[in-house]
Coordinates of C-alpha atoms in Angstrom, one line a residue:
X31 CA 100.9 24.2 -50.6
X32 CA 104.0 25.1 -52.1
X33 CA 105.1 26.0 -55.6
X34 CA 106.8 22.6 -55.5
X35 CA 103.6 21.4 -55.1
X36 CA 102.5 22.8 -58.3
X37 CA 105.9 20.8 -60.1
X38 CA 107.0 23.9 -61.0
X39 CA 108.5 26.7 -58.9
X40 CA 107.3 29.5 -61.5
X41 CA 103.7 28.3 -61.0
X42 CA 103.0 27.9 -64.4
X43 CA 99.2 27.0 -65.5
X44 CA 99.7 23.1 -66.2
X45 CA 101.9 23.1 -62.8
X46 CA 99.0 24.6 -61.0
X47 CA 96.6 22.7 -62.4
X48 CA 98.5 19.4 -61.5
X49 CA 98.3 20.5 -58.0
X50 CA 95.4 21.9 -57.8
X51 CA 94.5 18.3 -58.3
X52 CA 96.0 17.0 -55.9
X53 CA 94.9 19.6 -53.1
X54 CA 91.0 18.2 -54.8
X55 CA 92.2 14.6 -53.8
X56 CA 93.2 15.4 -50.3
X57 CA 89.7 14.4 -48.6
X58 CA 89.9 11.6 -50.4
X59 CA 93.5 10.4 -49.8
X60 CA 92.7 11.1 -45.8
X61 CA 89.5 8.9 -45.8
X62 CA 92.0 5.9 -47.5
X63 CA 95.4 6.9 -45.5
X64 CA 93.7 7.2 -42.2
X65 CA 92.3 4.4 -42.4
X66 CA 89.1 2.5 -40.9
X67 CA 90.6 2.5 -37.0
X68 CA 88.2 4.9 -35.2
X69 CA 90.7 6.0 -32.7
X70 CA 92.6 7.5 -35.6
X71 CA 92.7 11.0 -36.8
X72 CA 90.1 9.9 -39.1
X73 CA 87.1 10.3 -36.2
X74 CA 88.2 14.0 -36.2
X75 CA 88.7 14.7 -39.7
X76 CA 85.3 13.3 -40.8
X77 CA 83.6 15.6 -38.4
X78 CA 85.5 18.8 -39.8
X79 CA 84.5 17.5 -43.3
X80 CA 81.0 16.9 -41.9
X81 CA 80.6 20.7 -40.2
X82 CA 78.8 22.9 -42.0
X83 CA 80.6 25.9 -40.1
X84 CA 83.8 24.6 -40.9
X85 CA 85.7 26.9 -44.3
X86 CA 89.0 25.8 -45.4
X87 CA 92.4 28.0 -46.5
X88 CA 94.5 27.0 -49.3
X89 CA 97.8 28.7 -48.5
X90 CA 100.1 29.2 -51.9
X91 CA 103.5 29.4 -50.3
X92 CA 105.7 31.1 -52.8
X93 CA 109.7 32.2 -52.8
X94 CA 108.3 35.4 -54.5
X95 CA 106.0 38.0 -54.9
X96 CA 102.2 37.2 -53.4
X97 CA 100.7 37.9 -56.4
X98 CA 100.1 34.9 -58.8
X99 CA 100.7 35.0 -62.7
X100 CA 97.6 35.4 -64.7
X101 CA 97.6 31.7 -66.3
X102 CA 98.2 30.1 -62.3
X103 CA 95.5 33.0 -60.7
X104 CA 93.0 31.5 -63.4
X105 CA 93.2 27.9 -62.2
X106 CA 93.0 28.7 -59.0
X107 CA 89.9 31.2 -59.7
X108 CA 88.4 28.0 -61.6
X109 CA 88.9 25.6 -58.7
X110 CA 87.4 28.8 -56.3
X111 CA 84.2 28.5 -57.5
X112 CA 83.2 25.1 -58.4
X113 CA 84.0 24.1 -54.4
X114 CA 82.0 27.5 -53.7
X115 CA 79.4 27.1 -55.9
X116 CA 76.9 27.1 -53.0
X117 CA 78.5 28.5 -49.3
X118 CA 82.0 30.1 -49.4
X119 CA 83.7 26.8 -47.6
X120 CA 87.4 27.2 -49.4
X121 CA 89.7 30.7 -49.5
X122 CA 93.0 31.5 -51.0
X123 CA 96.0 32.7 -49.6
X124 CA 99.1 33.9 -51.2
X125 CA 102.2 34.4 -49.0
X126 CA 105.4 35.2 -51.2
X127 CA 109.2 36.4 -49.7
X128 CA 107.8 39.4 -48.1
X129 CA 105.0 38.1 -45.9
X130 CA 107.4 35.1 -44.4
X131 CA 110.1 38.1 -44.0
X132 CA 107.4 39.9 -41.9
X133 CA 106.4 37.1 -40.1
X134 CA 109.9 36.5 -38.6
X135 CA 110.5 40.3 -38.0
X136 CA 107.2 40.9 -36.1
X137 CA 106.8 37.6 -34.8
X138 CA 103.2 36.0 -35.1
X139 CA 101.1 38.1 -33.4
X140 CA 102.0 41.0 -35.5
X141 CA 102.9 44.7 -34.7
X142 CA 100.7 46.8 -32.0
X143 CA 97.4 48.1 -33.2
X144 CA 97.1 51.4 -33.5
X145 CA 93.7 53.1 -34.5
X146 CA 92.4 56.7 -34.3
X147 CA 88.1 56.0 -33.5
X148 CA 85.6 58.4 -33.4
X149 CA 82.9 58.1 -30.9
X150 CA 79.2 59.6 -30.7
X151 CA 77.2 59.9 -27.6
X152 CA 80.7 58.9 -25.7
X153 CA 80.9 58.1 -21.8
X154 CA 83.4 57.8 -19.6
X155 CA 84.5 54.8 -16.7
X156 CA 87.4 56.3 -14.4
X157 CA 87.3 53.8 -11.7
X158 CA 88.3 51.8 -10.8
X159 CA 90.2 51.1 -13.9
X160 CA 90.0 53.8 -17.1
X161 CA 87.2 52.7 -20.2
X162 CA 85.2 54.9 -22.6
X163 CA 82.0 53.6 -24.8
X164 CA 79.7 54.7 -27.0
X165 CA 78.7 54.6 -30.9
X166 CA 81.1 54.1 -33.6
X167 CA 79.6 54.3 -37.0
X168 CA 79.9 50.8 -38.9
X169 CA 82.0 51.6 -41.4
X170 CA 84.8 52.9 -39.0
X171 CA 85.1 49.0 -37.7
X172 CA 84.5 47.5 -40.9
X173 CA 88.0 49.5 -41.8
X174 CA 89.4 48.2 -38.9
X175 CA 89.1 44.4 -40.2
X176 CA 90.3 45.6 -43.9
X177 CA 93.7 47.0 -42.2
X178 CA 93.9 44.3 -39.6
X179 CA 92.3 41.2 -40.3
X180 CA 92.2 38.9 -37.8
X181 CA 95.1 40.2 -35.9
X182 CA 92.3 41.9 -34.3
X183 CA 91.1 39.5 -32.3
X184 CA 95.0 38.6 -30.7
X185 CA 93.6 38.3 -27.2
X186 CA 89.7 36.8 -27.9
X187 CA 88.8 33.2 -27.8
X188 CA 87.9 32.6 -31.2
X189 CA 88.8 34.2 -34.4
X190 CA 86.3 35.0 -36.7
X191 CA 83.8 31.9 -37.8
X192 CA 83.1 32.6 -41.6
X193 CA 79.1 32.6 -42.6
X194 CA 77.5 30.7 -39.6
X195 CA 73.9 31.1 -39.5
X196 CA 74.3 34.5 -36.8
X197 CA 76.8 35.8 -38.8
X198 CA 74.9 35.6 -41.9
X199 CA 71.7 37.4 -40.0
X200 CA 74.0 40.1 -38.7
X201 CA 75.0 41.0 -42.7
X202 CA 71.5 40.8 -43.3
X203 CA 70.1 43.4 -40.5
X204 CA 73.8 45.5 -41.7
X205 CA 72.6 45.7 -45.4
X206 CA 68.6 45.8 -45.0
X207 CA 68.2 47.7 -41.3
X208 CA 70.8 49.6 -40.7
X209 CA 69.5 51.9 -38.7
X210 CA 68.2 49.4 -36.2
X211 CA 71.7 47.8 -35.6
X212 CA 72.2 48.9 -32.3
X213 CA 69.0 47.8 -31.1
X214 CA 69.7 44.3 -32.2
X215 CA 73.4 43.9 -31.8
X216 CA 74.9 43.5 -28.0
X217 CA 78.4 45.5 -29.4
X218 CA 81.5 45.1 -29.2
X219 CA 84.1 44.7 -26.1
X220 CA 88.4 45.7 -27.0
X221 CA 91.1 45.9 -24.3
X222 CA 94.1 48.9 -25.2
X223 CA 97.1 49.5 -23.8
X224 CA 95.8 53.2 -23.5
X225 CA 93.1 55.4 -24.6
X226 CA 93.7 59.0 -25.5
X227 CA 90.6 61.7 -26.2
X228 CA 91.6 64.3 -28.7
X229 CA 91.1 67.7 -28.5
X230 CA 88.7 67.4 -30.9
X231 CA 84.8 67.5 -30.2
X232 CA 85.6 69.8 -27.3
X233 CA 84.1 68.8 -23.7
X234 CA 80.8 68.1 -25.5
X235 CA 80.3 64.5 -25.1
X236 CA 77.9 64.2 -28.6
X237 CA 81.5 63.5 -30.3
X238 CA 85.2 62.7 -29.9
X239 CA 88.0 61.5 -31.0
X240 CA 89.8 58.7 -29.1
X241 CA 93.4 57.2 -29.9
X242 CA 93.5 53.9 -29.0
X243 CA 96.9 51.5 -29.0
X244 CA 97.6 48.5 -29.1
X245 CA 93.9 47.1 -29.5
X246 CA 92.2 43.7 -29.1
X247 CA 88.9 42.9 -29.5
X248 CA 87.9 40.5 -27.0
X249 CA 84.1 40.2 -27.7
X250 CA 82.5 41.2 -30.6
X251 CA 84.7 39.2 -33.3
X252 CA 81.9 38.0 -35.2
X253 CA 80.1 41.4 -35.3
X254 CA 83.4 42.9 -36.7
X255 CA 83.5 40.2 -39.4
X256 CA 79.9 40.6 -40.1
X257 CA 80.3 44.3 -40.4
X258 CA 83.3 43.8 -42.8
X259 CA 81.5 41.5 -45.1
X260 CA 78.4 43.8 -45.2
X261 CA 80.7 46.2 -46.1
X262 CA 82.6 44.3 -48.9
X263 CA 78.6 44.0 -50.6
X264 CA 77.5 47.3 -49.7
X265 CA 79.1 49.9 -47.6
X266 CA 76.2 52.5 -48.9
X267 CA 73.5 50.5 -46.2
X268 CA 76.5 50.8 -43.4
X269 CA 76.0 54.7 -43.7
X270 CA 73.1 54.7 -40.8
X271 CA 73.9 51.9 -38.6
X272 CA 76.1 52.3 -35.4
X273 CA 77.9 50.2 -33.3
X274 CA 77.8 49.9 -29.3
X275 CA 81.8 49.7 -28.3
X276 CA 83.6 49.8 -24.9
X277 CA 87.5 50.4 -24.8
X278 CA 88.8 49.1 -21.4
X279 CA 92.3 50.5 -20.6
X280 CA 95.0 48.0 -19.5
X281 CA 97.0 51.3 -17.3
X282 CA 97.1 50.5 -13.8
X283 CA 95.2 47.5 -14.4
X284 CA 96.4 43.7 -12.2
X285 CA 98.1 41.4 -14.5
X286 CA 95.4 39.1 -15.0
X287 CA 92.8 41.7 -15.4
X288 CA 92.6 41.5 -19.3
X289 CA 92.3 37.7 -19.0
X290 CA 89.5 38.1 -16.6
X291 CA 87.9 40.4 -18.8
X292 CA 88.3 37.7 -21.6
X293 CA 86.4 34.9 -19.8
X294 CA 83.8 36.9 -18.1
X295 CA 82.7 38.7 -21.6
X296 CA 82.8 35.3 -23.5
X297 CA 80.7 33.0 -20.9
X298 CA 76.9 34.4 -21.3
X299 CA 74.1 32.1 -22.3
X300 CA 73.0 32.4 -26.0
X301 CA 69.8 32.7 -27.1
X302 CA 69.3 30.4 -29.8
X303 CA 66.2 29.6 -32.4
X304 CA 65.4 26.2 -30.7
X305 CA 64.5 29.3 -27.8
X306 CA 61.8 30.4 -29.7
X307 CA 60.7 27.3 -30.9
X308 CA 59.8 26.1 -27.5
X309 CA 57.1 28.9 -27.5
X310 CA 54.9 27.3 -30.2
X311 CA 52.1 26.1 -28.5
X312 CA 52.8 22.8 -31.4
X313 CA 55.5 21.9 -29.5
X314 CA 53.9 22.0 -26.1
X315 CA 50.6 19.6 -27.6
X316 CA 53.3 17.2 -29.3
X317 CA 55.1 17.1 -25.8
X318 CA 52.0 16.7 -24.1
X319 CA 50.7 13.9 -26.7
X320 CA 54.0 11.8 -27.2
X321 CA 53.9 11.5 -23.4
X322 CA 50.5 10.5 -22.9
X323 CA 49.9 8.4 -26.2
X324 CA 53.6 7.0 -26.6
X325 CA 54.9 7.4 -23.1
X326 CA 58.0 9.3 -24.6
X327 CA 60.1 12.3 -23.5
X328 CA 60.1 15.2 -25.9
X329 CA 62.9 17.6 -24.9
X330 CA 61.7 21.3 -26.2
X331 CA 64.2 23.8 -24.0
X332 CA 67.3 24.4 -23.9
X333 CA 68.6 22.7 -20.0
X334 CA 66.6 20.1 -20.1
X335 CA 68.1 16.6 -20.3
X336 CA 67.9 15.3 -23.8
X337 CA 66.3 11.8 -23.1
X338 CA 68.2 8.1 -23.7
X339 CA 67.3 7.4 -27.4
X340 CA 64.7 4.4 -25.8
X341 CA 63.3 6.9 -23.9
X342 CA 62.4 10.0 -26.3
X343 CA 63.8 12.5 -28.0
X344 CA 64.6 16.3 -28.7
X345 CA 62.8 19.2 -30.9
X346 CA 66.3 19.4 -32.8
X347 CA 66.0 16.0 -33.8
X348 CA 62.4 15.8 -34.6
X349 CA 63.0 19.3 -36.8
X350 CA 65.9 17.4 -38.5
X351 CA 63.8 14.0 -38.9
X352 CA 61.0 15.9 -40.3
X353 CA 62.9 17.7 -42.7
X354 CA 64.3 15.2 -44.8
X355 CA 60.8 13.0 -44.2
X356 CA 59.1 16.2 -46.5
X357 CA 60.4 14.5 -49.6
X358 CA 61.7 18.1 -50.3
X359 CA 65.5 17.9 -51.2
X360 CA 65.5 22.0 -50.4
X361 CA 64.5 20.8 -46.9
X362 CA 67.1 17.8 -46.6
X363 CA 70.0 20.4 -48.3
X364 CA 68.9 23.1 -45.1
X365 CA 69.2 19.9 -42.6
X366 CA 72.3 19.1 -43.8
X367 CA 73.9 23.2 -44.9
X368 CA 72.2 25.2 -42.0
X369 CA 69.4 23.7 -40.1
X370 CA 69.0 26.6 -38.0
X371 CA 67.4 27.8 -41.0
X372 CA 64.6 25.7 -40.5
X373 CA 63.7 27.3 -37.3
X374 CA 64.4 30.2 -37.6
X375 CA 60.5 32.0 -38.3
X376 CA 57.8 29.7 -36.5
X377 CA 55.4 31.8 -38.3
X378 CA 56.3 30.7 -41.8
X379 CA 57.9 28.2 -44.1
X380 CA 59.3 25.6 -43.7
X381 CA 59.0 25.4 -40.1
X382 CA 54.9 25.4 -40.4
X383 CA 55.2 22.7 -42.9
X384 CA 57.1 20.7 -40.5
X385 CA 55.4 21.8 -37.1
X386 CA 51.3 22.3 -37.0
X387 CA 48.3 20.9 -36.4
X388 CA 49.0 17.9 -38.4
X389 CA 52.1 16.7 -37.0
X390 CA 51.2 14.3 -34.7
X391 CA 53.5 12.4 -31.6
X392 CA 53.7 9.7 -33.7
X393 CA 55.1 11.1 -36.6
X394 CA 57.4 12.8 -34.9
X395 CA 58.4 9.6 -32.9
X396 CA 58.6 7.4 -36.0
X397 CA 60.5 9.9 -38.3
X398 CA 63.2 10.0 -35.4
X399 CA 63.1 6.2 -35.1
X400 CA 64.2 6.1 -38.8
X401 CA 66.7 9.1 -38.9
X402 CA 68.6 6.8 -35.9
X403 CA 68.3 3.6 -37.9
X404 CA 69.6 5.1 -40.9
X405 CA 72.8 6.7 -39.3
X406 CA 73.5 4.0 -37.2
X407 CA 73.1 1.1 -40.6
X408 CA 75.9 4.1 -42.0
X409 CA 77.9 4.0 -39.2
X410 CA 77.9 0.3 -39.4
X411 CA 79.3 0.8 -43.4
X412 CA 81.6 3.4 -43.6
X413 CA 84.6 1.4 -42.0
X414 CA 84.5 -0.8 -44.8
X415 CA 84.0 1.8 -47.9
X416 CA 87.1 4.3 -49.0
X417 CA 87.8 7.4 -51.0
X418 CA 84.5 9.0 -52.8
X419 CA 82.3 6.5 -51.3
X420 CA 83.4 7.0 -47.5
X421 CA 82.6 10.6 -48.4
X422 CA 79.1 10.0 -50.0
X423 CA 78.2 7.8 -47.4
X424 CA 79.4 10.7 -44.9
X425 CA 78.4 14.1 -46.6
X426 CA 75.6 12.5 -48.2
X427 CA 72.9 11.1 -44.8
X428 CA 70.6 13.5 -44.8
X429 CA 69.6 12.7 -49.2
X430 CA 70.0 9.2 -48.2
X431 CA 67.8 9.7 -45.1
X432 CA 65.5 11.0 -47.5
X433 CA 65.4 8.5 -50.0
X434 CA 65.2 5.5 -47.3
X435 CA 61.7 8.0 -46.4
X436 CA 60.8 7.5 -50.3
X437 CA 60.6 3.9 -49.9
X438 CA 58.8 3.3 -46.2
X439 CA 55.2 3.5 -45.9
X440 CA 55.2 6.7 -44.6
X441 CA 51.8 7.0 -45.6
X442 CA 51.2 5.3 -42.2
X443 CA 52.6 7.2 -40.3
X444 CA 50.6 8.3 -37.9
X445 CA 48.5 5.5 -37.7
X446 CA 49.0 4.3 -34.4
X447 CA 47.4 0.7 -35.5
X448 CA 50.0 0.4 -38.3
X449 CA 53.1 -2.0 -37.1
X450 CA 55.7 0.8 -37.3
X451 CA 59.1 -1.9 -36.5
X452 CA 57.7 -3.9 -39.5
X453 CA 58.9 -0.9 -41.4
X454 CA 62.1 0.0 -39.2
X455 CA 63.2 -3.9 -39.8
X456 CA 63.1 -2.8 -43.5
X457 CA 65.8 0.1 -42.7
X458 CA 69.0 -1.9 -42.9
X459 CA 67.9 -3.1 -46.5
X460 CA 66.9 -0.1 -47.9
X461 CA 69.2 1.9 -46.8
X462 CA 71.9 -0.6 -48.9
X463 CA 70.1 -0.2 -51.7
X464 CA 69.9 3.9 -51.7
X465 CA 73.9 3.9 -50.5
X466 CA 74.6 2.0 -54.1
X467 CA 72.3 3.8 -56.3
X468 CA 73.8 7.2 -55.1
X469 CA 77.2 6.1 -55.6
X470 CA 76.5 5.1 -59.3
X471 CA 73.9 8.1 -60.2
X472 CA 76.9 10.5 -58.6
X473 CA 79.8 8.8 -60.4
X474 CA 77.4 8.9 -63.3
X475 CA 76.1 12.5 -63.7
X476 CA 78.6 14.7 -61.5
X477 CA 82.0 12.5 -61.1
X478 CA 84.3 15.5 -60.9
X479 CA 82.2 17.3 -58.5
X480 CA 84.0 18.3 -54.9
X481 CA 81.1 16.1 -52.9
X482 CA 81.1 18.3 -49.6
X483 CA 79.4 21.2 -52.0
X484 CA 77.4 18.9 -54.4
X485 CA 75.3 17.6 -51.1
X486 CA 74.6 21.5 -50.3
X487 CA 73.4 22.2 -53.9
X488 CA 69.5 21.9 -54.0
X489 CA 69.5 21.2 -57.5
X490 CA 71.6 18.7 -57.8
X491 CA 70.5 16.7 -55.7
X492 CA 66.9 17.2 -56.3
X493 CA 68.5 15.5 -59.5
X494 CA 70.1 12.7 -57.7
X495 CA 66.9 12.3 -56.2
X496 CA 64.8 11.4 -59.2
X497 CA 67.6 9.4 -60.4
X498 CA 67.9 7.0 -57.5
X499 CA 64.0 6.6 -57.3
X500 CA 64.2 5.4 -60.9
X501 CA 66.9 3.1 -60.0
X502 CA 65.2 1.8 -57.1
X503 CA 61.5 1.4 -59.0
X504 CA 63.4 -0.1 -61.9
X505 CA 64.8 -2.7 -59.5

């Protein structure tokens, strides 16, 4: 965005406002522009808009200082935190006459990293290429991001990717355990041109000083970024926690090495929740009983093949299902914001109030059966709506999936004698009915609201909730 933007170049409040507007709009002008062809853009940009992980920068591109006037800076902060006002999704960036002068001086990777690191309990590799390891104290690397940023991570795969689900649960173990970081954390990986111990710390390998140049951390991004955002809360709780970190020297080294290096430290399995989900012993009896009572698939690991959508289905779309079947909007908002959050402790809300002993095959079946129905009678509509209702229809499926749940006879559920496709048949109506009563109660109670956010805010939609079941009951 550039001051012209604003229609003014001094960026003046009401000339800031104006396009601060317009940047608002943009969503909507791309669902209308784009247009309904699904081999567009459009495909991609609705599943940015629908990712939960993905954050957005506004860059103010000015032909002065980076620093905006009080009246414009206040706008800005204004627009800030309604879009934030539940997950940090939108930043602000400033770049004035001197950043753009930089930028064509050092060129876009920016000048060589320098940094002077000191290392406990340090250990030396000599061949056959040169590395050292060993702790570095949190707060050392959290400078690191405050001086460097993302320049950092020049030669890794990925940058960092804002507050994911990990990232948020290494802050968390940062600020409340500390001192068990290590234990949890697999470190961090950075290639150097060279690596240099100081004199000081003597031959004693308890402590040392290392110079490193011209730095790049090729694994390990997101525990940098985590550190530095831990550290922007509280660096107090980073006093006690430590860091496992390997510098690799590129001296000597082939010329693909540091690429090599690269791959091979990026391409190990994760372990994610749905892991430790498949040790419930609910999950084994519901994969036992929707084989033998419903002669369906239930996929609970992580390798197998998810099953044809005739054939069964998978634990991540029975948690999802389940979820927004609860008739708890906090539940559908998680679905929606950060359903890894719904799995995350099997021992405790709100997985055990979707998984246990009462959560039967066919519930589990059923709910799925519905969740599919619903998305696909969506799918079906959103070529033919535009602007705010494209995006309701599109940020707004798991509430709707919800409110479709409010009106079956879920009741029956699990009633095996109960004639289940009576009630999907119903799903093409309903969910018709929901799609138009949302788009009123919205345009009714929150029309100015950015809608990504206002689906991610538990209380208003547990507002939009009621509102729509009056609508529909009144009906």
């Amino acid at each position: 965005m550039s001051a012209d933007a604003f229609g003014t170049g001094s960026g003046t409040g009401t000339g800031v406002a104006a396009g601060v507007n317009r940047a608002d709009t943009g969503p909507s002008i791309l669902h209308a522009e784009i247009g309904p062809d699904p081999c567009s853009g459009r495909a991609a940009a609705c599943a940015a808009l629908s990712d939960a992980a993905v954050t957005f920068i506004v860059v103010v591109a000015t032909t002065g200082r980076s620093t905006l006037p009080d009246e414009a800076q206040i706008v800005f902060d204004d627009f800030l935190e309604e879009v934030n006002e539940n997950d940090p999704v939108v930043s602000l960036e400033v770049l004035g006459l001197k950043e753009f002068h930089s930028m064509v001086v050092e060129g876009t990777a920016g000048p060589s990293i320098d940094i002077t690191v000191p290392i406990e309990q340090w250990g030396t590799v000599d061949l056959p290429f040169q590395a050292y390891y060993g702790l570095v104290q949190a707060s050392e690397i959290a400078s690191w991001y405050e001086h460097h940023g993302d320049r950092l991570f020049s030669q890794n795969l990925r940058k960092s990717l804002g507050n994911t689900d990990v990232n948020e649960g290494l802050t968390a173990t940062l600020l409340n355990q500390g001192q068990h970081f290590w234990y949890f954390n697999n470190g961090i990986t950075a290639l150097c041109q060279s690596v240099k111990k100081t004199p000081r710390g003597g031959a004693t390998h308890a402590y040392g000083d290392f110079v490193v140049d011209g730095v790049s951390v090729v694994n390990g991004a997101q525990t940098v970024a985590s550190i530095h955002r831990a550290a922007k809360k509280s660096e107090a709780a980073l006093a006690d926690a430590r860091v496992w970190v390997r510098f690799i020297s590129l001296e000597g080294c082939p010329p693909d090495f540091a690429i090599d290096v690269t791959r091979a430290t990026n391409t190990q399995n994760s372990v994610e929740n749905r892991d430790f989900v498949a040790l419930d012993p609910q999950q084994e009896r519901l994969r036992r009983d929707m084989l033998l009572s419903l002669h369906k698939q239930y996929s609970v690991k992580r390798g197998e093949s998810a099953p044809a959508e005739a054939d069964g289905c998978t634990v991540e779309d029975a948690i999802v299902a389940l979820a927004c079947a609860h008739d708890n909007p906090y539940y559908t908002v998680m679905s929606k914001s950060s359903v890894g959050r719904l799995s995350e402790n099997t021992e405790r809300a709100p997985y055990v109030n979707l998984f246990n002993g009462g959560t039967t095959a066919y519930r589990v079946w059923r709910c799925v059966q519905v969740m599919r129905a619903v998305e696909s009678d969506l799918q079906e509509r959103r070529p033919y709506l535009y602007d705010r209702d494209f995006a309701i229809a599109t940020h707004g499926n798991r509430i709707i999936l919800q409110l479709v749940f409010s009106q079956l006879n879920l009741p029956k559920v699990s009633d095996p004698q109960f004639n289940w496709d009576g009630e999907l048949a119903r799903v093409h109506n309903v969910t018709g009915k929901v799609l138009d009563a949302l788009i009123t109660a919205i345009e009714e109670s929150y029309p100015g609201n950015y809608l990504a956010p206002l689906f991610k805010n538990t209380t208003k939609c547990r507002d939009l909730v009621g509102q729509v079941q009056q609508k529909l009951s009144a009906s």
